[in-house]
């Protein structure tokens, strides 16, 4: 479904992605793990079109999307809930959700999907007219995921959805991620919380300073000594 | 009674002056919101609208006042859109100093084109101004001119229209989202080019309206006429908080009141220093609230 082929990305002189390749198949839940600054977020930003690679190619459903602008990528069916949530704090919860469905013309479909979001995250329905900035961290993450889902993506990119959240909330968010995936949405999940990510993923890639150093099924990665020491140690 | 009348009349003047500033400031803040760019050429759009109206009348085509005004506003809008396309889009994402210089350059460019082709000599705007605007009403002991009523009325209507636009339409909500968080707006699927062009179009159209009202009030136009209202609108936006439309409007009316009442209450020997007092007010506001009255402290990124 998505092919990331030998992608090189620079920030000025800094070589952030040094020829990274990975792929995501339809229906899979794939995770990119690695420590802070390894290049995980850069990968997602490059897929979403916020950054363009200097070399390399990104193919989605057989088509080259390397140089498309972000909104066109959303239109093709890839949406992202970014790291740090980035909800529109000054807008109401309802307005945030409207923005999520901004490109859709099927208002009845949007209404159905909104109801579905309220069933996933009942708290959002109670807070519709509230400014999104007044939500708790967990609620903001729920809003960010709902906003991304409302564009009706075929591929959902999630960047650190567990960041800064209480364990119980993380549990809830991860349950929703699994649910979304079970209903047919392909998911690419970026996490520092490798333990949690590998629990629900099918496959994973380990990124270190701009290169992929390991890949395999979630099971293999969990069993891998190196992964265990570097990313799973102490987290349980 | 005399003192009360005086205050009511000065209030009317202040509302009219503040309304003009508000109309100019809104366009400035809209563009700043989506591009983080202070468009110094914004005042020149006022001038473009006025000269368009002036020349349309001079052609002797007898177009009718209403169509002349519509065409003038459309021309200002088109020039605003063109400005974004030709000058600002290529430098989007460049450092602040580059975009600032670009906008100064655009301003100087437009002004000098008019100086060259329309001559720097001020022209009378009376031929365009319908006579009823000059009528001064005597309501009991109150004296209120029609032009002040029209300016205030038009400003309020436009402000209501804008409020509905930014809260009720998808494009308006997208514009608020974009000015709050450009990256998130893009990731959510907003076509930011479209939002930016819309901000320029609406801001320029309103600047056109403001220009014509301004010229109708003072009765003449010249190629540099946009500078003073631009500067005042800029001050108004800073006082109110550059990030928000409500702040810009609030700042504009505060500034209008400050100017009018300073002239009224200062001894005549000091009233020619009113701009100095106005800028003193700006300095005080900035010392107490660096982000403006309604401006929020920049949130820390998590």
Short mmCIF file of C-alpha atoms in Angstrom, two decimals:
data_model
loop_
_atom_site.label_atom_id
_atom_site.label_comp_id
_atom_site.label_asym_id
_atom_site.label_seq_id
_atom_site.Cartn_x
_atom_site.Cartn_y
_atom_site.Cartn_z
CA UNK A 1 0.00 0.00 0.00
CA UNK A 2 2.77 2.41 0.98
CA UNK A 3 6.37 2.12 -0.15
CA UNK A 4 9.08 4.31 1.25
CA UNK A 5 12.09 3.74 -0.99
CA UNK A 6 15.61 4.85 -0.15
CA UNK A 7 14.43 8.24 1.13
CA UNK A 8 16.95 10.93 2.01
CA UNK A 9 15.70 14.00 3.85
CA UNK A 10 17.75 17.00 4.93
CA UNK A 11 17.06 19.85 7.33
CA UNK A 12 19.45 22.38 5.90
CA UNK A 13 22.79 20.62 6.22
CA UNK A 14 21.57 17.98 8.60
CA UNK A 15 21.08 14.61 6.97
CA UNK A 16 18.00 13.46 8.88
CA UNK A 17 16.95 10.40 6.92
CA UNK A 18 19.83 8.50 5.39
CA UNK A 19 18.21 6.34 2.77
CA UNK A 20 15.33 4.81 4.66
CA UNK A 21 13.15 2.12 3.09
CA UNK A 22 10.09 0.46 4.53
CA UNK A 23 6.66 -0.55 3.42
CA UNK A 24 3.17 -0.96 4.83
CA UNK A 25 0.74 -3.50 3.41
CA UNK A 26 -2.99 -2.99 3.27
CA UNK A 27 -4.67 -3.87 6.57
CA UNK A 28 -1.43 -3.99 8.55
CA UNK A 29 -0.50 -2.19 11.73
CA UNK A 30 3.15 -1.30 11.37
CA UNK A 31 5.22 0.53 13.95
CA UNK A 32 8.36 2.61 13.70
CA UNK A 33 10.24 2.62 16.97
CA UNK A 34 13.40 4.32 18.04
CA UNK A 35 14.64 6.91 20.44
CA UNK A 36 14.14 10.65 20.39
CA UNK A 37 15.60 12.29 17.30
CA UNK A 38 16.06 9.05 15.38
CA UNK A 39 13.95 10.31 12.47
CA UNK A 40 10.55 8.73 13.12
CA UNK A 41 8.59 11.97 12.96
CA UNK A 42 10.58 13.05 9.92
CA UNK A 43 9.38 9.89 8.17
CA UNK A 44 5.77 10.74 8.89
CA UNK A 45 6.18 14.36 7.87
CA UNK A 46 7.71 13.23 4.60
CA UNK A 47 4.81 10.88 3.90
CA UNK A 48 2.34 13.67 4.67
CA UNK A 49 4.10 16.03 2.30
CA UNK A 50 5.29 18.55 4.89
CA UNK A 51 8.84 17.66 3.92
CA UNK A 52 10.11 16.55 0.56
CA UNK A 53 13.02 14.17 0.16
CA UNK A 54 16.17 15.11 -1.68
CA UNK A 55 16.41 11.62 -3.06
CA UNK A 56 14.12 8.63 -2.93
CA UNK A 57 10.51 7.94 -3.68
CA UNK A 58 7.23 7.40 -1.87
CA UNK A 59 4.57 5.33 -3.58
CA UNK A 60 1.04 4.95 -2.32
CA UNK A 61 -1.37 2.51 -3.97
CA UNK A 62 1.01 2.29 -6.90
CA UNK A 63 1.20 6.05 -7.45
CA UNK A 64 4.10 8.39 -6.80
CA UNK A 65 3.13 10.83 -4.03
CA UNK A 66 6.63 12.09 -3.22
CA UNK A 67 6.07 15.73 -4.13
CA UNK A 68 2.34 16.18 -3.52
CA UNK A 69 1.22 18.93 -1.17
CA UNK A 70 -0.18 17.89 2.21
CA UNK A 71 -3.86 18.47 1.47
CA UNK A 72 -3.66 16.37 -1.68
CA UNK A 73 -2.16 13.55 0.33
CA UNK A 74 -5.05 13.77 2.78
CA UNK A 75 -7.41 13.66 -0.19
CA UNK A 76 -5.79 10.46 -1.40
CA UNK A 77 -6.52 8.83 1.93
CA UNK A 78 -3.52 9.33 4.20
CA UNK A 79 -4.08 11.36 7.32
CA UNK A 80 -2.00 12.01 10.38
CA UNK A 81 -2.49 12.72 14.07
CA UNK A 82 0.76 14.58 14.75
CA UNK A 83 3.08 14.39 17.71
CA UNK A 84 2.07 16.76 20.48
CA UNK A 85 -1.54 16.50 19.26
CA UNK A 86 -1.64 19.95 17.63
CA UNK A 87 -5.34 20.41 18.10
CA UNK A 88 -6.63 23.91 17.33
CA UNK A 89 -6.81 25.20 20.89
CA UNK A 90 -8.79 28.35 20.11
CA UNK A 91 -11.41 26.49 18.10
CA UNK A 92 -14.24 24.52 19.65
CA UNK A 93 -14.14 20.74 19.70
CA UNK A 94 -16.89 20.74 17.07
CA UNK A 95 -14.90 23.09 14.83
CA UNK A 96 -11.83 20.89 15.18
CA UNK A 97 -13.92 17.97 13.97
CA UNK A 98 -15.31 20.02 11.08
CA UNK A 99 -11.74 20.75 10.01
CA UNK A 100 -11.06 17.01 10.02
CA UNK A 101 -13.77 16.48 7.41
CA UNK A 102 -12.94 19.65 5.48
CA UNK A 103 -12.45 18.00 2.09
CA UNK A 104 -15.48 15.75 2.19
CA UNK A 105 -18.61 16.54 0.25
CA UNK A 106 -20.80 13.74 1.64
CA UNK A 107 -22.43 15.46 4.59
CA UNK A 108 -24.50 12.41 5.52
CA UNK A 109 -21.35 10.28 5.57
CA UNK A 110 -19.66 12.87 7.77
CA UNK A 111 -22.62 12.83 10.16
CA UNK A 112 -22.39 9.03 10.41
CA UNK A 113 -18.66 9.19 11.02
CA UNK A 114 -19.12 11.86 13.69
CA UNK A 115 -21.50 9.56 15.52
CA UNK A 116 -18.91 6.84 15.26
CA UNK A 117 -16.27 9.13 16.81
CA UNK A 118 -18.63 9.89 19.69
CA UNK A 119 -19.05 6.16 20.23
CA UNK A 120 -15.26 5.71 20.29
CA UNK A 121 -14.73 8.73 22.55
CA UNK A 122 -17.99 9.62 24.33
CA UNK A 123 -16.28 12.45 26.21
CA UNK A 124 -15.89 14.45 22.98
CA UNK A 125 -19.63 14.63 22.46
CA UNK A 126 -20.04 16.21 25.89
CA UNK A 127 -17.44 18.84 25.08
CA UNK A 128 -18.50 19.87 21.56
CA UNK A 129 -18.95 23.57 22.21
CA UNK A 130 -15.94 23.83 24.50
CA UNK A 131 -12.67 25.36 23.32
CA UNK A 132 -10.33 22.49 22.47
CA UNK A 133 -7.55 24.10 24.52
CA UNK A 134 -9.52 23.44 27.69
CA UNK A 135 -9.46 19.66 27.17
CA UNK A 136 -7.16 17.41 29.17
CA UNK A 137 -4.16 15.85 27.45
CA UNK A 138 -5.93 12.55 26.90
CA UNK A 139 -9.04 14.24 25.53
CA UNK A 140 -6.89 16.29 23.19
CA UNK A 141 -5.28 13.12 21.86
CA UNK A 142 -8.74 11.63 21.32
CA UNK A 143 -9.71 14.78 19.44
CA UNK A 144 -6.54 14.65 17.34
CA UNK A 145 -7.20 11.03 16.38
CA UNK A 146 -10.87 11.74 15.63
CA UNK A 147 -9.88 14.71 13.50
CA UNK A 148 -7.53 12.50 11.51
CA UNK A 149 -10.13 9.74 11.16
CA UNK A 150 -12.83 12.12 9.93
CA UNK A 151 -11.07 12.53 6.61
CA UNK A 152 -11.88 8.83 6.15
CA UNK A 153 -8.29 7.71 5.66
CA UNK A 154 -7.24 4.36 4.27
CA UNK A 155 -3.89 4.83 5.97
CA UNK A 156 -3.72 6.47 9.38
CA UNK A 157 -0.40 7.87 10.60
CA UNK A 158 -0.10 8.21 14.37
CA UNK A 159 2.84 10.04 15.90
CA UNK A 160 3.45 9.27 19.57
CA UNK A 161 -0.18 8.95 20.63
CA UNK A 162 0.87 7.87 24.12
CA UNK A 163 3.13 10.86 24.76
CA UNK A 164 2.58 12.43 28.16
CA UNK A 165 -0.58 10.48 28.94
CA UNK A 166 -1.55 8.50 32.03
CA UNK A 167 -1.34 4.69 31.63
CA UNK A 168 -5.10 4.21 31.77
CA UNK A 169 -5.64 6.75 29.01
CA UNK A 170 -2.89 5.13 26.95
CA UNK A 171 -4.75 1.83 27.35
CA UNK A 172 -7.92 3.45 26.02
CA UNK A 173 -6.20 5.09 23.06
CA UNK A 174 -4.43 1.89 22.09
CA UNK A 175 -7.70 -0.05 22.29
CA UNK A 176 -9.18 2.42 19.82
CA UNK A 177 -6.17 2.10 17.52
CA UNK A 178 -6.69 -1.65 17.42
CA UNK A 179 -10.38 -1.20 16.80
CA UNK A 180 -9.80 1.20 13.93
CA UNK A 181 -7.36 -1.22 12.39
CA UNK A 182 -9.73 -4.17 12.83
CA UNK A 183 -12.33 -2.20 10.92
CA UNK A 184 -10.04 -2.05 7.91
CA UNK A 185 -7.91 1.06 8.31
CA UNK A 186 -4.19 0.51 7.81
CA UNK A 187 -2.10 2.08 10.56
CA UNK A 188 1.48 3.31 10.72
CA UNK A 189 2.30 3.97 14.35
CA UNK A 190 5.34 5.86 15.56
CA UNK A 191 6.16 5.31 19.22
CA UNK A 192 8.86 5.76 21.78
CA UNK A 193 6.88 3.42 23.95
CA UNK A 194 8.18 0.41 22.04
CA UNK A 195 6.70 -2.06 24.46
CA UNK A 196 3.14 -0.86 23.93
CA UNK A 197 3.60 -0.44 20.19
CA UNK A 198 4.96 -3.96 19.68
CA UNK A 199 2.05 -5.34 21.67
CA UNK A 200 -0.48 -4.32 19.05
CA UNK A 201 1.63 -4.14 15.86
CA UNK A 202 2.03 -6.80 13.18
CA UNK A 203 5.47 -5.68 12.12
CA UNK A 204 7.97 -3.09 13.16
CA UNK A 205 11.06 -1.19 12.11
CA UNK A 206 13.71 0.15 14.44
CA UNK A 207 15.19 3.50 13.45
CA UNK A 208 18.45 4.85 14.77
CA UNK A 209 19.98 8.19 13.69
CA UNK A 210 18.24 8.27 10.35
CA UNK A 211 18.66 4.64 9.30
CA UNK A 212 16.68 1.47 9.79
CA UNK A 213 18.76 -0.93 11.81
CA UNK A 214 16.28 -3.72 12.36
CA UNK A 215 13.01 -4.96 11.00
CA UNK A 216 10.74 -7.89 11.56
CA UNK A 217 7.47 -9.11 12.93
CA UNK A 218 6.43 -7.65 16.24
CA UNK A 219 7.10 -11.00 17.85
CA UNK A 220 10.64 -11.19 16.50
CA UNK A 221 11.40 -7.66 17.58
CA UNK A 222 10.09 -8.26 21.08
CA UNK A 223 12.33 -11.29 21.36
CA UNK A 224 15.34 -9.47 19.96
CA UNK A 225 18.09 -8.90 22.54
CA UNK A 226 19.13 -5.54 21.13
CA UNK A 227 15.60 -4.19 21.07
CA UNK A 228 15.04 -5.44 24.54
CA UNK A 229 18.10 -3.69 25.92
CA UNK A 230 17.70 -0.44 24.03
CA UNK A 231 13.98 0.09 23.96
CA UNK A 232 12.12 -2.33 26.19
CA UNK A 233 14.32 -2.31 29.26
CA UNK A 234 12.57 -0.95 32.29
CA UNK A 235 9.28 -0.47 30.48
CA UNK A 236 6.69 -3.06 31.19
CA UNK B 1 -26.01 70.27 28.15
CA UNK B 2 -23.23 71.81 26.12
CA UNK B 3 -20.64 69.48 27.58
CA UNK B 4 -22.81 66.42 26.99
CA UNK B 5 -23.46 67.40 23.40
CA UNK B 6 -19.81 67.89 22.88
CA UNK B 7 -19.06 64.44 24.22
CA UNK B 8 -21.74 62.80 22.09
CA UNK B 9 -20.43 64.48 18.99
CA UNK B 10 -16.86 63.60 19.72
CA UNK B 11 -17.96 60.02 20.39
CA UNK B 12 -19.53 59.93 16.94
CA UNK B 13 -16.30 61.21 15.43
CA UNK B 14 -14.29 58.67 17.39
CA UNK B 15 -16.57 55.82 16.30
CA UNK B 16 -16.21 56.85 12.70
CA UNK B 17 -12.43 57.19 12.88
CA UNK B 18 -12.14 53.94 14.87
CA UNK B 19 -14.31 52.17 12.28
CA UNK B 20 -11.96 53.15 9.49
CA UNK B 21 -8.98 51.93 11.47
CA UNK B 22 -10.85 48.73 12.27
CA UNK B 23 -11.56 47.99 8.61
CA UNK B 24 -7.91 48.47 7.71
CA UNK B 25 -6.63 46.58 10.74
CA UNK B 26 -8.80 43.54 10.03
CA UNK B 27 -7.21 42.97 6.64
CA UNK B 28 -3.78 43.40 8.16
CA UNK B 29 -4.50 40.89 10.92
CA UNK B 30 -6.11 38.36 8.58
CA UNK B 31 -3.03 38.25 6.39
CA UNK B 32 -0.73 38.26 9.40
CA UNK B 33 -2.69 35.37 10.88
CA UNK B 34 -2.16 33.03 7.98
CA UNK B 35 1.28 34.18 6.79
CA UNK B 36 2.94 35.82 9.82
CA UNK B 37 3.56 38.71 7.48
CA UNK B 38 2.85 42.39 8.16
CA UNK B 39 1.69 43.56 4.77
CA UNK B 40 2.90 47.14 4.54
CA UNK B 41 1.32 47.42 1.11
CA UNK B 42 -2.10 46.97 2.68
CA UNK B 43 -2.67 50.73 2.91
CA UNK B 44 -1.88 51.11 -0.77
CA UNK B 45 -4.88 48.96 -1.61
CA UNK B 46 -7.02 51.74 -0.14
CA UNK B 47 -5.35 54.12 -2.52
CA UNK B 48 -5.80 51.79 -5.49
CA UNK B 49 -9.55 51.61 -4.86
CA UNK B 50 -9.81 55.40 -4.60
CA UNK B 51 -7.89 56.07 -7.80
CA UNK B 52 -9.93 53.45 -9.63
CA UNK B 53 -13.11 55.23 -8.59
CA UNK B 54 -11.60 58.59 -9.44
CA UNK B 55 -10.56 57.58 -12.95
CA UNK B 56 -13.85 55.81 -13.62
CA UNK B 57 -15.64 59.04 -12.88
CA UNK B 58 -13.12 61.00 -14.94
CA UNK B 59 -13.80 58.83 -18.01
CA UNK B 60 -17.25 60.36 -18.07
CA UNK B 61 -18.88 56.98 -18.72
CA UNK B 62 -21.75 57.72 -16.33
CA UNK B 63 -21.47 54.32 -14.76
CA UNK B 64 -23.48 55.16 -11.70
CA UNK B 65 -21.99 55.51 -8.28
CA UNK B 66 -22.82 52.00 -7.13
CA UNK B 67 -21.13 50.23 -10.04
CA UNK B 68 -18.13 52.53 -9.73
CA UNK B 69 -17.70 51.58 -6.09
CA UNK B 70 -18.09 47.88 -6.85
CA UNK B 71 -15.49 48.04 -9.61
CA UNK B 72 -13.10 50.00 -7.37
CA UNK B 73 -13.39 47.40 -4.62
CA UNK B 74 -12.94 44.57 -7.11
CA UNK B 75 -9.80 46.19 -8.48
CA UNK B 76 -8.35 46.52 -4.97
CA UNK B 77 -9.20 42.85 -4.37
CA UNK B 78 -7.50 41.76 -7.58
CA UNK B 79 -4.40 43.81 -6.79
CA UNK B 80 -4.30 42.17 -3.34
CA UNK B 81 -4.54 38.69 -4.85
CA UNK B 82 -1.91 39.55 -7.44
CA UNK B 83 0.38 40.86 -4.70
CA UNK B 84 0.21 37.53 -2.89
CA UNK B 85 0.82 35.57 -6.07
CA UNK B 86 3.67 37.62 -7.45
CA UNK B 87 5.48 38.90 -4.36
CA UNK B 88 4.59 36.96 -1.23
CA UNK B 89 4.20 33.38 -2.42
CA UNK B 90 7.80 33.11 -3.62
CA UNK B 91 9.12 34.22 -0.22
CA UNK B 92 6.70 32.17 1.87
CA UNK B 93 8.59 30.40 4.62
CA UNK B 94 11.57 32.75 4.31
CA UNK B 95 12.77 34.60 7.40
CA UNK B 96 10.76 37.48 8.84
CA UNK B 97 13.22 40.08 7.71
CA UNK B 98 12.90 38.97 4.08
CA UNK B 99 9.10 39.00 4.07
CA UNK B 100 9.13 42.38 5.82
CA UNK B 101 11.43 43.85 3.18
CA UNK B 102 9.30 42.29 0.45
CA UNK B 103 6.18 43.96 1.76
CA UNK B 104 7.94 47.32 2.03
CA UNK B 105 9.14 46.88 -1.53
CA UNK B 106 5.65 46.08 -2.78
CA UNK B 107 4.34 49.17 -1.04
CA UNK B 108 6.99 51.45 -2.50
CA UNK B 109 6.49 49.89 -5.93
CA UNK B 110 2.74 50.48 -6.00
CA UNK B 111 3.03 54.00 -4.62
CA UNK B 112 5.60 54.97 -7.20
CA UNK B 113 3.61 53.56 -10.07
CA UNK B 114 0.81 55.91 -9.07
CA UNK B 115 3.20 58.79 -8.53
CA UNK B 116 4.50 58.27 -12.06
CA UNK B 117 1.27 57.67 -13.90
CA UNK B 118 -1.29 59.49 -11.82
CA UNK B 119 0.95 62.31 -10.59
CA UNK B 120 1.75 62.96 -6.94
CA UNK B 121 -0.57 65.97 -6.85
CA UNK B 122 -3.56 65.34 -4.58
CA UNK B 123 -6.88 65.11 -6.39
CA UNK B 124 -10.26 66.11 -5.15
CA UNK B 125 -12.52 63.20 -4.26
CA UNK B 126 -15.59 65.43 -4.09
CA UNK B 127 -16.74 64.41 -7.58
CA UNK B 128 -17.16 60.85 -6.35
CA UNK B 129 -18.63 61.62 -2.98
CA UNK B 130 -22.41 61.72 -3.22
CA UNK B 131 -23.80 64.94 -1.90
CA UNK B 132 -25.91 63.43 0.83
CA UNK B 133 -22.74 62.34 2.64
CA UNK B 134 -21.88 65.99 3.20
CA UNK B 135 -25.20 66.72 4.83
CA UNK B 136 -24.86 67.60 8.46
CA UNK B 137 -27.86 66.71 10.60
CA UNK B 138 -28.99 68.97 13.38
CA UNK B 139 -30.87 66.78 15.80
CA UNK B 140 -31.96 69.13 18.49
CA UNK B 141 -28.67 70.51 19.65
CA UNK B 142 -26.71 67.54 18.28
CA UNK B 143 -24.72 67.89 15.08
CA UNK B 144 -23.97 64.63 13.27
CA UNK B 145 -22.73 64.39 9.71
CA UNK B 146 -24.00 61.70 7.37
CA UNK B 147 -20.52 60.57 6.45
CA UNK B 148 -19.78 59.61 10.03
CA UNK B 149 -23.04 57.66 10.25
CA UNK B 150 -22.31 55.86 6.98
CA UNK B 151 -18.77 54.95 7.97
CA UNK B 152 -19.91 53.55 11.30
CA UNK B 153 -22.83 51.68 9.72
CA UNK B 154 -20.73 50.13 6.95
CA UNK B 155 -18.05 49.09 9.44
CA UNK B 156 -20.56 47.40 11.73
CA UNK B 157 -22.15 45.55 8.81
CA UNK B 158 -18.79 44.35 7.55
CA UNK B 159 -17.73 43.28 11.03
CA UNK B 160 -20.91 41.22 11.43
CA UNK B 161 -20.38 39.70 8.00
CA UNK B 162 -16.80 38.78 8.94
CA UNK B 163 -17.83 37.33 12.27
CA UNK B 164 -20.35 35.10 10.52
CA UNK B 165 -17.77 34.17 7.92
CA UNK B 166 -15.08 33.05 10.37
CA UNK B 167 -17.47 31.17 12.65
CA UNK B 168 -20.10 29.73 10.30
CA UNK B 169 -18.36 28.80 7.06
CA UNK B 170 -15.91 25.99 6.44
CA UNK B 171 -13.51 28.38 4.77
CA UNK B 172 -13.70 30.78 7.71
CA UNK B 173 -13.08 28.04 10.24
CA UNK B 174 -10.18 26.82 8.08
CA UNK B 175 -8.76 30.31 8.16
CA UNK B 176 -8.83 30.42 11.96
CA UNK B 177 -7.31 26.96 12.12
CA UNK B 178 -4.56 27.94 9.69
CA UNK B 179 -3.66 31.07 11.62
CA UNK B 180 -3.49 29.06 14.80
CA UNK B 181 -1.35 26.16 13.60
CA UNK B 182 -0.12 26.03 10.03
CA UNK B 183 1.31 22.52 10.25
CA UNK B 184 -1.76 20.98 11.83
CA UNK B 185 -3.95 22.76 9.28
CA UNK B 186 -2.02 21.16 6.46
CA UNK B 187 -2.13 17.73 8.07
CA UNK B 188 -5.88 18.06 8.55
CA UNK B 189 -6.27 18.50 4.81
CA UNK B 190 -6.71 22.25 4.53
CA UNK B 191 -5.55 23.70 1.24
CA UNK B 192 -3.57 26.55 2.74
CA UNK B 193 -2.97 28.28 -0.59
CA UNK B 194 -6.70 28.71 -0.89
CA UNK B 195 -6.99 29.99 2.66
CA UNK B 196 -4.18 32.49 2.13
CA UNK B 197 -5.66 33.81 -1.12
CA UNK B 198 -9.03 34.16 0.62
CA UNK B 199 -7.43 36.14 3.44
CA UNK B 200 -5.82 38.47 0.91
CA UNK B 201 -9.03 38.80 -1.10
CA UNK B 202 -11.24 39.63 1.87
CA UNK B 203 -8.63 41.89 3.48
CA UNK B 204 -8.09 43.77 0.22
CA UNK B 205 -11.80 44.20 -0.48
CA UNK B 206 -12.31 45.62 3.00
CA UNK B 207 -9.29 47.87 2.54
CA UNK B 208 -10.92 49.12 -0.67
CA UNK B 209 -14.09 49.97 1.20
CA UNK B 210 -12.09 51.62 3.97
CA UNK B 211 -10.11 53.64 1.42
CA UNK B 212 -13.20 55.04 -0.23
CA UNK B 213 -14.77 55.92 3.11
CA UNK B 214 -11.53 57.54 4.24
CA UNK B 215 -11.27 59.58 1.06
CA UNK B 216 -14.92 60.58 1.23
CA UNK B 217 -14.26 61.92 4.71
CA UNK B 218 -11.19 63.95 3.95
CA UNK B 219 -12.23 64.84 0.42
CA UNK B 220 -8.99 64.22 -1.47
CA UNK B 221 -6.68 61.43 -2.56
CA UNK B 222 -2.99 61.09 -3.33
CA UNK B 223 -0.65 58.17 -4.05
CA UNK B 224 0.71 58.09 -0.50
CA UNK B 225 -2.64 58.38 1.24
CA UNK B 226 -2.52 54.77 2.45
CA UNK B 227 0.43 55.30 4.73
CA UNK B 228 -1.24 57.04 7.67
CA UNK B 229 -4.22 54.66 7.96
CA UNK B 230 -1.87 51.71 7.59
CA UNK B 231 0.35 52.97 10.38
CA UNK B 232 -2.65 53.62 12.62
CA UNK B 233 -4.18 50.24 11.83
CA UNK B 234 -0.86 48.63 12.65
CA UNK B 235 -0.76 50.42 16.00
CA UNK B 236 -4.40 49.43 16.62
CA UNK B 237 -3.63 45.78 15.89
CA UNK B 238 -0.61 45.83 18.19
CA UNK B 239 -2.59 47.46 21.00
CA UNK B 240 -5.43 44.97 20.64
CA UNK B 241 -3.24 41.91 20.13
CA UNK B 242 -2.02 41.07 16.65
CA UNK B 243 -3.26 37.53 16.74
CA UNK B 244 -6.97 38.15 16.94
CA UNK B 245 -9.60 39.89 14.84
CA UNK B 246 -11.48 40.95 17.96
CA UNK B 247 -8.27 42.48 19.31
CA UNK B 248 -7.74 44.45 16.12
CA UNK B 249 -11.26 45.88 16.27
CA UNK B 250 -10.95 46.72 19.95
CA UNK B 251 -7.56 48.36 19.40
CA UNK B 252 -8.92 50.35 16.45
CA UNK B 253 -11.79 51.83 18.44
CA UNK B 254 -9.53 52.55 21.41
CA UNK B 255 -7.17 54.37 19.10
CA UNK B 256 -10.02 56.28 17.48
CA UNK B 257 -11.28 57.41 20.88
CA UNK B 258 -7.81 58.26 22.12
CA UNK B 259 -7.07 60.45 19.10
CA UNK B 260 -10.37 62.31 19.04
CA UNK B 261 -10.50 62.94 22.76
CA UNK B 262 -6.86 63.92 22.92
CA UNK B 263 -7.52 66.63 20.35
CA UNK B 264 -10.59 67.65 22.29
CA UNK B 265 -9.06 67.87 25.71
CA UNK B 266 -5.49 68.86 25.05
CA UNK B 267 -4.79 72.57 25.07
CA UNK B 268 -4.58 73.80 21.46
CA UNK B 269 -0.86 74.36 21.78
CA UNK B 270 -0.37 70.61 22.36
CA UNK B 271 -3.00 69.16 20.03
CA UNK B 272 -0.65 69.04 17.07
CA UNK B 273 1.30 66.50 19.11
CA UNK B 274 -1.63 64.11 19.20
CA UNK B 275 0.22 61.39 17.29
CA UNK B 276 3.00 61.59 19.84
CA UNK B 277 0.43 60.95 22.55
CA UNK B 278 -1.06 58.12 20.54
CA UNK B 279 2.30 56.42 20.27
CA UNK B 280 2.87 57.04 23.95
CA UNK B 281 -0.32 55.09 24.54
CA UNK B 282 1.10 52.30 22.36
CA UNK B 283 4.29 52.21 24.40
CA UNK B 284 2.37 52.04 27.66
CA UNK B 285 0.15 49.20 26.42
CA UNK B 286 3.19 47.31 25.21
CA UNK B 287 4.94 47.75 28.55
CA UNK B 288 1.95 46.43 30.47
CA UNK B 289 0.74 43.80 28.00
CA UNK B 290 3.45 42.98 25.46
CA UNK B 291 1.07 40.80 23.44
CA UNK B 292 -1.68 43.40 23.28
CA UNK B 293 -4.87 43.63 25.26
CA UNK B 294 -6.47 40.47 23.89
CA UNK B 295 -3.25 38.78 22.83
CA UNK B 296 -2.38 35.58 24.55
CA UNK B 297 1.08 34.64 25.70
CA UNK B 298 2.59 32.37 23.07
CA UNK B 299 1.88 28.89 24.28
CA UNK B 300 4.83 26.70 24.87
CA UNK B 301 5.02 23.81 22.48
CA UNK B 302 4.65 20.47 24.20
#
